[in-house]
Short mmCIF file of C-alpha atoms in Angstrom, two decimals:
data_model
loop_
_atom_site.label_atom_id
_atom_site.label_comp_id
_atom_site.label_asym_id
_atom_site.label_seq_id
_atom_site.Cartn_x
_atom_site.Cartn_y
_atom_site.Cartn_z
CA UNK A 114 36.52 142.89 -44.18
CA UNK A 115 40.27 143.50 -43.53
CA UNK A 116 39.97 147.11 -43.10
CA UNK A 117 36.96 146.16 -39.95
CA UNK A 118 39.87 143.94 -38.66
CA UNK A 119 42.20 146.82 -38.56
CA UNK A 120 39.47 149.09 -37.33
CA UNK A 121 38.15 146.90 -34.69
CA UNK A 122 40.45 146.39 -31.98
CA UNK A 123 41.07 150.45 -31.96
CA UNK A 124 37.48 151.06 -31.44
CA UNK A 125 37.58 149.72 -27.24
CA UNK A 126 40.94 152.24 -26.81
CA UNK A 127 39.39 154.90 -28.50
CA UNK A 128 35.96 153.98 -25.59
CA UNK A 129 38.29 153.77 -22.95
CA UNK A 130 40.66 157.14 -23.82
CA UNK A 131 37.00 159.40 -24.10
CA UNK A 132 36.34 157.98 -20.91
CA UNK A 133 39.63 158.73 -19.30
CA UNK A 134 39.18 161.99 -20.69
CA UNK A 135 35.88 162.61 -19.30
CA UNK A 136 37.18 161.32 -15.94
CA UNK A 137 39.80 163.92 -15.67
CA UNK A 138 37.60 166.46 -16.76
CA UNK A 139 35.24 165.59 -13.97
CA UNK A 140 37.98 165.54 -11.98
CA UNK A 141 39.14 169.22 -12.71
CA UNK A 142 36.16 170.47 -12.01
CA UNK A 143 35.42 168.75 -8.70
CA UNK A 144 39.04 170.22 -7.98
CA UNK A 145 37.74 173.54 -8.99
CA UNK A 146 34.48 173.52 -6.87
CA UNK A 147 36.06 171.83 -3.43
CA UNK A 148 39.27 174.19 -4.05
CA UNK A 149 39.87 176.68 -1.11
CA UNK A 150 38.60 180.20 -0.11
CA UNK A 151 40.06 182.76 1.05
CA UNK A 152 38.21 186.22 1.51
CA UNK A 153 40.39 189.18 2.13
CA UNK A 154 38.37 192.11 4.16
CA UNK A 155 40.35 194.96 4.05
CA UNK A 156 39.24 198.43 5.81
CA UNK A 157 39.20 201.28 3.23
CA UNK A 158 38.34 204.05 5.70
CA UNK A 159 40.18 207.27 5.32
CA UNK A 160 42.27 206.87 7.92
CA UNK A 161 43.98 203.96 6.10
CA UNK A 162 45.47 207.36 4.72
CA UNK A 163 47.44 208.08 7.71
CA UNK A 164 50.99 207.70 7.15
CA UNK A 165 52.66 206.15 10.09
CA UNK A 166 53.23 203.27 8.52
CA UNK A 167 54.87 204.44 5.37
CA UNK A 168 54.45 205.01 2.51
CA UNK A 169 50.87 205.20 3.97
CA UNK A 170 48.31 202.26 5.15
CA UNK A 171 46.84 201.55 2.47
CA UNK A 172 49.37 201.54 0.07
CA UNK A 173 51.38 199.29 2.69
CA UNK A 174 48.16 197.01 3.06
CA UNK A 175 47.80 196.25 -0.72
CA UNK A 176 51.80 195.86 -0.86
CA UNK A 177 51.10 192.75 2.12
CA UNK A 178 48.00 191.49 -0.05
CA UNK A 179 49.89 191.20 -3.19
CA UNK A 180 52.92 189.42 -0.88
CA UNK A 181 49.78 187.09 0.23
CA UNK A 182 48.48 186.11 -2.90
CA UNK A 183 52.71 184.71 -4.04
CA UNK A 184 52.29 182.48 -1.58
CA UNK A 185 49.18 181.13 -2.28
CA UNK A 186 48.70 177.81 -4.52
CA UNK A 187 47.28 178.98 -7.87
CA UNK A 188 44.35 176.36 -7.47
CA UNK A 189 43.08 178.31 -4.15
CA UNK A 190 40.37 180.51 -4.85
CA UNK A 191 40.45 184.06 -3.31
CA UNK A 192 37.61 187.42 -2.88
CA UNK A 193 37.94 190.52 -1.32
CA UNK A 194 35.68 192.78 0.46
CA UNK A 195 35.91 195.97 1.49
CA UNK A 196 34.38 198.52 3.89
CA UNK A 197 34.56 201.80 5.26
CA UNK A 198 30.91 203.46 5.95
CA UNK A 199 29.68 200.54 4.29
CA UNK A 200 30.50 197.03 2.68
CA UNK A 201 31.11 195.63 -0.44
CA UNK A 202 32.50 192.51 -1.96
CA UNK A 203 34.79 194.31 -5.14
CA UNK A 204 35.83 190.31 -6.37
CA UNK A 205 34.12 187.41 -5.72
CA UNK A 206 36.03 184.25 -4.70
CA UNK A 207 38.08 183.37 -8.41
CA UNK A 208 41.48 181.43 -9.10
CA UNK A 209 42.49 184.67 -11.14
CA UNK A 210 44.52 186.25 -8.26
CA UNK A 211 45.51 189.01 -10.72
CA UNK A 212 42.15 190.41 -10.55
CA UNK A 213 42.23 190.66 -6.79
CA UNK A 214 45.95 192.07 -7.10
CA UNK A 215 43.92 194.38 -9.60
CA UNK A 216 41.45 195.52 -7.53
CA UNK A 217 43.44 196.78 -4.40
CA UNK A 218 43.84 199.75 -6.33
CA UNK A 219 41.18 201.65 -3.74
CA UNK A 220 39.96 204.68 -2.57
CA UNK A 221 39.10 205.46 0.85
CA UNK A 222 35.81 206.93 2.54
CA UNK A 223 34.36 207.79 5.97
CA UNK A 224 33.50 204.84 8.56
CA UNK A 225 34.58 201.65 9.92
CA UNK A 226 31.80 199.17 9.40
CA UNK A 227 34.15 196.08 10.61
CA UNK A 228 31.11 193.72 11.00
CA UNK A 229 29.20 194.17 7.71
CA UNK A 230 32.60 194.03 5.88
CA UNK A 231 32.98 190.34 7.97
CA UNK A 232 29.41 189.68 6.69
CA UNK A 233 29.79 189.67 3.02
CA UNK A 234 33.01 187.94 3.32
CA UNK A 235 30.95 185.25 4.81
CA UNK A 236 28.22 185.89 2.25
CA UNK A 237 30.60 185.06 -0.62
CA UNK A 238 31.54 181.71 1.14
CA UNK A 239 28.39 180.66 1.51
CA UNK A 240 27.56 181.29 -2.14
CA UNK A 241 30.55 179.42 -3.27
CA UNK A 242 29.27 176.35 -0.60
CA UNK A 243 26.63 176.24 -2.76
CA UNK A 244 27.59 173.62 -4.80
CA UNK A 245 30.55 172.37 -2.31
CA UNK A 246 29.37 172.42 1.12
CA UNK A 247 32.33 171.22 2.27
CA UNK A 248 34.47 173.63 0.59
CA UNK A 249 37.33 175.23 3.38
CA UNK A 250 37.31 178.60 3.39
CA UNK A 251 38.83 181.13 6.07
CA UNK A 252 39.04 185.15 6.17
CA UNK A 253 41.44 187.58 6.44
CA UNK A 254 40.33 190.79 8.28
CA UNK A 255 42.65 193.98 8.50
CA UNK A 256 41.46 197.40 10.07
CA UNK A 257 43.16 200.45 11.67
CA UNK A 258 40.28 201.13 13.38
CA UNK A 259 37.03 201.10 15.58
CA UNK A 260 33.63 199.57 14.50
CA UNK A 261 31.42 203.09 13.85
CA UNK A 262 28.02 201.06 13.68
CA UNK A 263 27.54 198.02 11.89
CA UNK A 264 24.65 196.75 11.06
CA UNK A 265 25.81 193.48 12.27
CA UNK A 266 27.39 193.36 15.64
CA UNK A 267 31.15 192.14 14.65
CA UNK A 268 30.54 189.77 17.90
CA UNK A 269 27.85 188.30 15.75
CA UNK A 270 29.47 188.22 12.27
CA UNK A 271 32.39 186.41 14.00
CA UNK A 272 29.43 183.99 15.81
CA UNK A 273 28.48 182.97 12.34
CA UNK A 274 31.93 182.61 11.15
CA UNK A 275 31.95 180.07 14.12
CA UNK A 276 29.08 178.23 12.96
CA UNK A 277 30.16 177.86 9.34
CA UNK A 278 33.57 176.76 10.84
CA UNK A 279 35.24 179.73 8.64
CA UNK A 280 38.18 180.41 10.96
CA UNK A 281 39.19 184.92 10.63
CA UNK A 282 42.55 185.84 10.83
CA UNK A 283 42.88 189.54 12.12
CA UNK A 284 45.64 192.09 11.65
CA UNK A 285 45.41 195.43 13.46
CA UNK A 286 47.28 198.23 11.79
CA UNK A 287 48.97 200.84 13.00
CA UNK A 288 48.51 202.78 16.73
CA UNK A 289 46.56 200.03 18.87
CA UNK A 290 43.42 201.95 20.94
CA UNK A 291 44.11 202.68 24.55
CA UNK A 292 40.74 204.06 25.17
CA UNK A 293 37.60 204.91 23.08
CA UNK A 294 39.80 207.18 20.37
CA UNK A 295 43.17 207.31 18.61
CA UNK A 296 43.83 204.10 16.85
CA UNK A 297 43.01 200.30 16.11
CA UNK A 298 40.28 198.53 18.47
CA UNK A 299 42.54 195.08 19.46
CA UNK A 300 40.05 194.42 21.79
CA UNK A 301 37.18 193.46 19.11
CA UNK A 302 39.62 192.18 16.38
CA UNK A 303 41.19 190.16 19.09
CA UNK A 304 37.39 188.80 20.20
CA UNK A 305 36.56 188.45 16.36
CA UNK A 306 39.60 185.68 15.66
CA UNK A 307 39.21 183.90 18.86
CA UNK A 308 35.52 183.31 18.87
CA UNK A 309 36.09 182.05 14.96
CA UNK A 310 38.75 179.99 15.69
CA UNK A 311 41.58 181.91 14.17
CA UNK A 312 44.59 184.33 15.54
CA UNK A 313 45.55 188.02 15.70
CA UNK A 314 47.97 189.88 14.90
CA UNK A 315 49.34 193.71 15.19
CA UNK A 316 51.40 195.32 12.67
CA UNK A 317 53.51 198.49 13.24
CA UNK A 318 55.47 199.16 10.31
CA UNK A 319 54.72 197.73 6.82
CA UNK A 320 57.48 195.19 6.82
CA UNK A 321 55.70 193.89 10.10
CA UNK A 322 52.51 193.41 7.87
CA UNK A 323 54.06 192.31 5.11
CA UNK A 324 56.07 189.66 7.03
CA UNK A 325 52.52 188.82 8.57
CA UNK A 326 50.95 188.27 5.47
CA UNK A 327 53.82 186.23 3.80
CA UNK A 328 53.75 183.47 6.95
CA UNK A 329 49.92 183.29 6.44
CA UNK A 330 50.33 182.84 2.70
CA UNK A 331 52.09 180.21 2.74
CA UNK A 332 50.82 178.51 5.98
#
């Protein structure tokens, strides 16, 4: 009977530490789920090769991502996507920014397909609004050149960006387009951010879009 006494009164702290535990575990993972996206949409075309902006544009582009993801909170969750003739999504929206940092290790290919490189961006953060429809997300779109035939419009991938209120911050790289040939289309990457609801900007030199991607980082 004495050892129940001694037992006893532990028995309601021992209740209400589980359930303090299983509170903050439920609170983790509602943390986790409602934590923030960010898709990065990068354009892996071959003339990301061209070395005007030194050491080249790629290798200047994945030098400004890396400088992105320091200045993100390690609780924000970020993808990336690529395209060049076509689209892919290489990570898929995960608080493990080293394998995004990882995975700008690219190669290039033919073709600019700027709106099906938007649309699986906005495929990803959909999925992840899955189970957190209120999750914020935005996307981060950077190409050095012209849209060679999408098979969605990039007027209509930034429409739906609209509609799922995921705001697309554009950087043009390099030589901006005068005409129909020769560098970066501002027009359309100008059109895509301001129908979405988010901002452009041009980048000359790789400090330029580094400096660029630092202020968004840790805006």
């Amino acid at each position: 009977r004495s050892k129940w006494r001694k037992v006893l009164p532990v028995i309601p702290l021992l209740g209400a530490v589980g359930c303090l535990v299983f509170a903050f575990t439920g609170f983790r993972l509602n943390l986790e789920e409602t934590s923030p996206v960010i898709v990065l949409v990068m354009d892996v075309s071959d003339s990301m090769n061209a070395t005007d902006v030194e050491p080249n544009r790629l290798e200047a582009a994945e030098t400004a991502a890396e400088a992105f993801l320091t200045e993100l909170p390690a609780e924000f969750r970020v993808g990336l996507a690529t395209f060049a003739g076509d689209a892919q999504l290489v990570v898929a929206p995960t608080q493990a920014h080293d394998d995004v940092v990882d995975a700008l290790d690219v190669t290039t290919s033919r073709g600019t397909v700027i709106g099906d490189g938007l649309t699986v961006a906005l495929d990803a953060i959909q999925e992840v609004r899955r189970g957190a429809t209120e999750t914020p997300a935005v996307a981060l779109l950077l190409s050095d050149g012209r849209d060679t035939g999408s098979l969605v419009d990039p007027d209509a991938a930034a429409a739906r960006a609209a509609s799922l209120g995921v705001p697309v911050f554009t950087v043009v790289l390099g030589q901006v387009a005068e005409g129909e040939d020769g560098g970066a289309d501002l027009e359309t990457l100008a059109a895509i951010a301001d129908t979405s609801g988010g901002e452009t900007f041009t980048a000359e030199t790789a400090d330029d879009l580094t400096t660029i991607y630092e202020d968004l980082g840790s805006e």
